[in-house]
Coordinates of C-alpha atoms in Angstrom, one line a residue:
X27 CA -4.7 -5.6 -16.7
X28 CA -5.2 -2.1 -16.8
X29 CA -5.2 0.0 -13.1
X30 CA -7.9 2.9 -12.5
X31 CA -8.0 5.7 -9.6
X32 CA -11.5 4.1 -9.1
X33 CA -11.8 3.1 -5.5
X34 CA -12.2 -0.7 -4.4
X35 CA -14.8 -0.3 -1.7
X36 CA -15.7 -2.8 1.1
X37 CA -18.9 -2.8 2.9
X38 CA -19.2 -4.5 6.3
X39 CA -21.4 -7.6 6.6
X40 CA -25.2 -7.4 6.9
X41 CA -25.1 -7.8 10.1
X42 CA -23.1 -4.8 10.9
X43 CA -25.2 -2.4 8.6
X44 CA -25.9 0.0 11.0
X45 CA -22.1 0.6 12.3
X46 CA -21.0 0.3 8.7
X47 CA -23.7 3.7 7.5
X48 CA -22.3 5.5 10.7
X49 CA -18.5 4.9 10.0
X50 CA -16.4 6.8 7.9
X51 CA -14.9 4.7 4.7
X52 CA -11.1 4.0 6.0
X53 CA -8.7 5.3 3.0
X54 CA -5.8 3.1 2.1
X55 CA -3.5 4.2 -0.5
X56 CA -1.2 1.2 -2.0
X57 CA 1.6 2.1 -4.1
X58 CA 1.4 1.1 -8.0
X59 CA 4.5 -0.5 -9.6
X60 CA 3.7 -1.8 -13.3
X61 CA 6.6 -4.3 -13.0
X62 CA 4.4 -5.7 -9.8
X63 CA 0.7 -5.9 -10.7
X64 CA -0.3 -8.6 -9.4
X65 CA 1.7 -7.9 -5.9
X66 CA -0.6 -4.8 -5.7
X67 CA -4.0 -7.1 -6.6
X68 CA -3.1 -9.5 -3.9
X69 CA -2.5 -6.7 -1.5
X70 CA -5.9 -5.3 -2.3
X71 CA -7.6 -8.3 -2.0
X72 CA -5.6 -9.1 1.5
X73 CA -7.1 -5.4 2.7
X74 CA -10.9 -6.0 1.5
X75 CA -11.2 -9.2 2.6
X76 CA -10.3 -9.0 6.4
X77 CA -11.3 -5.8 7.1
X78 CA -14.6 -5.5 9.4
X79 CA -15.3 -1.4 8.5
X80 CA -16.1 0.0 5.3
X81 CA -12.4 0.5 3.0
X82 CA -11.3 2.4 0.1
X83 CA -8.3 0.9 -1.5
X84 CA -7.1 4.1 -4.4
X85 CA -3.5 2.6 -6.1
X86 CA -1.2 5.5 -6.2
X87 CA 0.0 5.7 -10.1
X88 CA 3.0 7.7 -10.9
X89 CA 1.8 8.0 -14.5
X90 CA -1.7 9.1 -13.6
X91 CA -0.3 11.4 -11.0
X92 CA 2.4 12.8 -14.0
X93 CA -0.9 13.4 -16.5
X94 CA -2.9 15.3 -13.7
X95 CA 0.5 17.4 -13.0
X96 CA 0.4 16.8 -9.7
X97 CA 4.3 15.2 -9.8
X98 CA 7.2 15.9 -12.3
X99 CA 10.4 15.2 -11.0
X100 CA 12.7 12.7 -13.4
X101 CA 13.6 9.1 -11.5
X102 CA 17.2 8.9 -9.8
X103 CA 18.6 5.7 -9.5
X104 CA 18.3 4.8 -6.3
X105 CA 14.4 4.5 -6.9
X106 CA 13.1 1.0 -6.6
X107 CA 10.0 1.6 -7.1
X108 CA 7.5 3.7 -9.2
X109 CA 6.1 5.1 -6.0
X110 CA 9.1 5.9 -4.1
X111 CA 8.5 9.4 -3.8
X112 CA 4.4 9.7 -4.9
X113 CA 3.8 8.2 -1.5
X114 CA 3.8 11.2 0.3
X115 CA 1.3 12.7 -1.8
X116 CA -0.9 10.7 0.1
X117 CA -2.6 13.7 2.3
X118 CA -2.8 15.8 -0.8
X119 CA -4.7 13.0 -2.3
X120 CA -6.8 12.8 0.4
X121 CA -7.9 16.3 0.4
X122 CA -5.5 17.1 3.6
X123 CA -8.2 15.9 6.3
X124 CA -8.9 12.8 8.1
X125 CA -6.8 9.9 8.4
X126 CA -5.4 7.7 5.6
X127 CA -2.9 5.0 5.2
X128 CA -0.5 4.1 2.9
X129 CA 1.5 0.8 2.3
X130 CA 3.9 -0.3 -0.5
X131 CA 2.5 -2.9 -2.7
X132 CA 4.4 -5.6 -1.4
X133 CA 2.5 -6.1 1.6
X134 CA -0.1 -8.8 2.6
X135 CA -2.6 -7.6 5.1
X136 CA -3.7 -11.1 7.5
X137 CA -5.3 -9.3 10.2
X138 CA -8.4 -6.4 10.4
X139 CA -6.8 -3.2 8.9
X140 CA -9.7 -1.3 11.6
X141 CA -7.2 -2.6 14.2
X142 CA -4.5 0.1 12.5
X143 CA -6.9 2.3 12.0
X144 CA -7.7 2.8 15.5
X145 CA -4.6 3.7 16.3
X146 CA -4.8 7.0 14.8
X147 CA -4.2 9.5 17.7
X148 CA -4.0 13.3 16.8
X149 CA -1.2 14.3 18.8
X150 CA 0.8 12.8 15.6
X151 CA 1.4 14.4 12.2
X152 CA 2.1 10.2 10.4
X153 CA 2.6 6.9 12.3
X154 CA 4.5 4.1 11.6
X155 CA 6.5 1.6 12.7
X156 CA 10.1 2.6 14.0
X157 CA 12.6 -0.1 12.6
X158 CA 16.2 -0.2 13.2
X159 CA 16.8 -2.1 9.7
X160 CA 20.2 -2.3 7.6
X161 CA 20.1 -4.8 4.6
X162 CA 23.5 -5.7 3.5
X163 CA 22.7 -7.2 0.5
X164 CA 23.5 -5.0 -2.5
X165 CA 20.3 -5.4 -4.2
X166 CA 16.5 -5.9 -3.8
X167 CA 13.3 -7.4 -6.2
X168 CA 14.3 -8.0 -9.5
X169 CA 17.7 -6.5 -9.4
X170 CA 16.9 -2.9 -8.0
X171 CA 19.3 -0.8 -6.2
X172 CA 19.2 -1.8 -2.4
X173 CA 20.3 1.3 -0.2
X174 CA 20.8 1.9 3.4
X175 CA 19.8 5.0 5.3
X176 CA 18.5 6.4 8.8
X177 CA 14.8 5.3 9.2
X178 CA 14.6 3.2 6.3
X179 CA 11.4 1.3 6.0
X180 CA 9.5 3.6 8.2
X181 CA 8.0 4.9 5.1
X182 CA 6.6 2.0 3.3
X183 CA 3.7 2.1 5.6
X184 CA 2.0 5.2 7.6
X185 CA -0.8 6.3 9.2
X186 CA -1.1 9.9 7.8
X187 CA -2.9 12.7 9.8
X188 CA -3.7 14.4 6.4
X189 CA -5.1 17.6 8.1
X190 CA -2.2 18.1 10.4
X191 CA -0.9 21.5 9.9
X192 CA 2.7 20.3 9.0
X193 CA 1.6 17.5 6.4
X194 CA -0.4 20.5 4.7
X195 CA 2.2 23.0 5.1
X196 CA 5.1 20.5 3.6
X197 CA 3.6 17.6 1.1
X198 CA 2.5 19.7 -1.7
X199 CA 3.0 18.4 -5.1
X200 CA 5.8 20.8 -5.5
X201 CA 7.6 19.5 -2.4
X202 CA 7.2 15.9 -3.2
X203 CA 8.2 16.7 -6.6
X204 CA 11.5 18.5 -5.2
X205 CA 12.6 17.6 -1.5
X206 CA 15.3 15.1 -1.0
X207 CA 14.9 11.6 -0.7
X208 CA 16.5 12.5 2.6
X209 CA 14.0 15.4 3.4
X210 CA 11.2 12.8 2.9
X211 CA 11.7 9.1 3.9
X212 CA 13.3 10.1 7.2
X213 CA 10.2 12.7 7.9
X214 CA 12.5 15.5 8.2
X215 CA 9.2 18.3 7.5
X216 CA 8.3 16.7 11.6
X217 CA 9.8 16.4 15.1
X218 CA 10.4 13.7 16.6
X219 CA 7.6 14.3 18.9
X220 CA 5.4 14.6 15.8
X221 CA 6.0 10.7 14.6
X222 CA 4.1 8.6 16.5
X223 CA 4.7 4.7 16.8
X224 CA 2.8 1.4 16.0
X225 CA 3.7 -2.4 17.0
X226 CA 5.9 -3.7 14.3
X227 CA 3.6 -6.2 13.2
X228 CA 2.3 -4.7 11.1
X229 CA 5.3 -4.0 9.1
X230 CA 6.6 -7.1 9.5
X231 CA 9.6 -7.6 7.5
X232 CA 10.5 -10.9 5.9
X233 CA 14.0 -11.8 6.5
X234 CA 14.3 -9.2 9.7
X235 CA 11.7 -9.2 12.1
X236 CA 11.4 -12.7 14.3
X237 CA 8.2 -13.8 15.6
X238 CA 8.9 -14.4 19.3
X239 CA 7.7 -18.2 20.6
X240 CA 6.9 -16.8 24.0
X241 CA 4.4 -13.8 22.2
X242 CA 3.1 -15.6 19.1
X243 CA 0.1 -12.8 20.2
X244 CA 2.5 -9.9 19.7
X245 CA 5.0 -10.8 17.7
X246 CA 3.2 -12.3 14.7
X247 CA 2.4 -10.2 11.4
X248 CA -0.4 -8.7 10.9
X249 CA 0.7 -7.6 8.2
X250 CA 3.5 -9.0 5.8
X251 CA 6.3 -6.9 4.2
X252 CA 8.1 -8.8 1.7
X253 CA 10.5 -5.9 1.8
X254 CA 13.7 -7.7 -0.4
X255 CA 11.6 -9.3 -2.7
X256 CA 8.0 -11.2 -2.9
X257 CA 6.9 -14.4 -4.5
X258 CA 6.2 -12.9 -7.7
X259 CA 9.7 -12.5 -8.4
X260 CA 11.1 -15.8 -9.2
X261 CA 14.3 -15.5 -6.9
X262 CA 12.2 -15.0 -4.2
X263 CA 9.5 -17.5 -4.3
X264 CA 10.4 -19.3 -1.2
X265 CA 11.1 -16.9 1.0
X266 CA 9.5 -16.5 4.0
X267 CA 5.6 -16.4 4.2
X268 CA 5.4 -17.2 0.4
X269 CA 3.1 -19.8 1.2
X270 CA 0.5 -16.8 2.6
X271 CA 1.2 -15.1 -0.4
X272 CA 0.3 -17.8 -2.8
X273 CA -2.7 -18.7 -0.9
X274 CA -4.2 -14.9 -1.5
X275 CA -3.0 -14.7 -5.5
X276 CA -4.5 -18.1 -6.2
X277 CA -7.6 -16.9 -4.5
X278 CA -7.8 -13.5 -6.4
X279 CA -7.2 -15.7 -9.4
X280 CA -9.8 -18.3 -8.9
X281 CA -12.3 -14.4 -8.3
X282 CA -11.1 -12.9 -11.2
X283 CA -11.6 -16.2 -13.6
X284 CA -15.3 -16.9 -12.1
X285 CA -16.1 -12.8 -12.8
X286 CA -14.9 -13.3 -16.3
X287 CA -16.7 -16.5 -17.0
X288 CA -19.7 -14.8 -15.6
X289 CA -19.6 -11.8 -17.6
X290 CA -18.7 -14.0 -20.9
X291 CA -22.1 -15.7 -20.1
X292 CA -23.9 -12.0 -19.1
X293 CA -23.1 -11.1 -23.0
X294 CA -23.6 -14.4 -24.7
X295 CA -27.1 -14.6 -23.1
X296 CA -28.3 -11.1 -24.0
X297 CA -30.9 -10.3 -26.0
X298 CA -29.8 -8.7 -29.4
X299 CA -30.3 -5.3 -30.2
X300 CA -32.8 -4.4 -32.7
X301 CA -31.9 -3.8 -36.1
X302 CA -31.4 -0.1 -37.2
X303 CA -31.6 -1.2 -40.7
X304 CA -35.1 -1.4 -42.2
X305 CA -35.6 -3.7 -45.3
X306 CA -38.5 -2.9 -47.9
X307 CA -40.2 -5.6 -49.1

């Protein structure tokens, strides 16, 4: 299934019309990894369907982004992912004003993304979620490279204040396409004063972060991070919160076939076009 820069836009209910025509679409930009397709669908489909404001969901494809030359720098080894880097093109995609967010495509969204969105507060250049997290295992997914660094994981989901004079002045194609990997995940273009902070639930990482019995309220995801691996891979398919997971792809998959049947049955019922070829008698 091929992936387009189109947006997947959500519309509030009818009964919410009115605050729907006077908000402003929220912009989420999900990392695009070929080997994970479907990891990105579900993700899309978790955002959309929860969300109570109107949502653009734009996948951020390396290739696409290589063909528009807005990104040219060769993969190193230590990158998992297709979007390991194109992530922080996220303000330049968004045209450097408002707020956007952007999540890695192995997330699953189970609470209202307008909740996050609220959170945007201008003192901040980006916001995210500050975790203290140091895998030991060696690897990650489907056999990647798993590394360790100083704020790892705070990039894999951030509330960007595109217009913010140091997001303009630093995440340029040309930067993203030559900074670090150091310069970038650990936000080094900011102070700290300039990196604001959100409840880890909604980064919550499988296999790190605990929900607490005594603050179910506070401590439960509100959004998923299967950070090590998802239920797509098959080494992973139990882990924890697959069943979520599972629950969402088999949704989108029951969608997907019902819009395919329908539009087999759109064409097979159609009228046929005219002849253009005339026959004399």
């Amino acid at each position: 299934m091929s992936v387009t820069p189109t947006d997947d836009v959500m519309m509030t209910g009818a009964g919410d019309v009115q605050g729907a025509a006077a908000a402003e679409t929220f912009r989420v930009f999900v990392g695009y990894d070929s080997r994970e397709d479907i990891a990105y669908r579900v993700c899309r489909r978790s955002l959309l369907r929860r969300s109570s404001v109107p949502v653009a969901v734009i996948p951020i494809v390396q290739q696409e982004l290589r063909s528009a030359g807005l990104y040219w720098r060769e993969r190193g080894p230590t990158e998992s992912t297709e979007f390991s880097f194109t992530r922080f093109l996220t303000p330049h995609l968004a045209g450097y004003r408002g707020w956007a967010l952007f999540v890695d495509c192995d997330f699953l969204f189970v609470a209202d993304v307008a909740e996050l969105a609220r959170m945007a507060d201008p003192r901040y250049a980006v916001l995210c979620v500050h975790h203290d997290y140091a895998p030991k295992e060696a690897t990650k997914m489907d056999g990647a490279v798993q590394t360790v660094y100083p704020r790892k994981n705070w990039s894999s989901m951030v509330l960007f204040n595109c217009a913010h004079p140091k997001n303009r002045a630093a995440l340029t194609p040309e930067a993203v396409s030559t900074q670090s990997g150091a310069y970038l995940h650990r936000f080094m273009w900011l102070d700290d004063a300039d990196i604001g902070e959100v409840p880890f639930a909604w980064n919550f990482l499988v296999g790190h972060n605990r929900v607490d019995p005594a603050d179910t309220a506070g401590t439960a995801p509100r959004a998923v991070h299967y950070t090590s691996g998802g239920p797509w891979f098959e080494q992973y398919k139990n882990c924890e919160f697959a069943e979520l997971w599972v629950q969402e792809r088999d949704a989108y998959e029951a969608e997907a076939e019902e819009e395919e049947e329908h539009e087999a049955k759109a064409i097979l019922h159609a009228p046929a076009a005219p002849s253009a070829v005339s026959v004399d008698a």
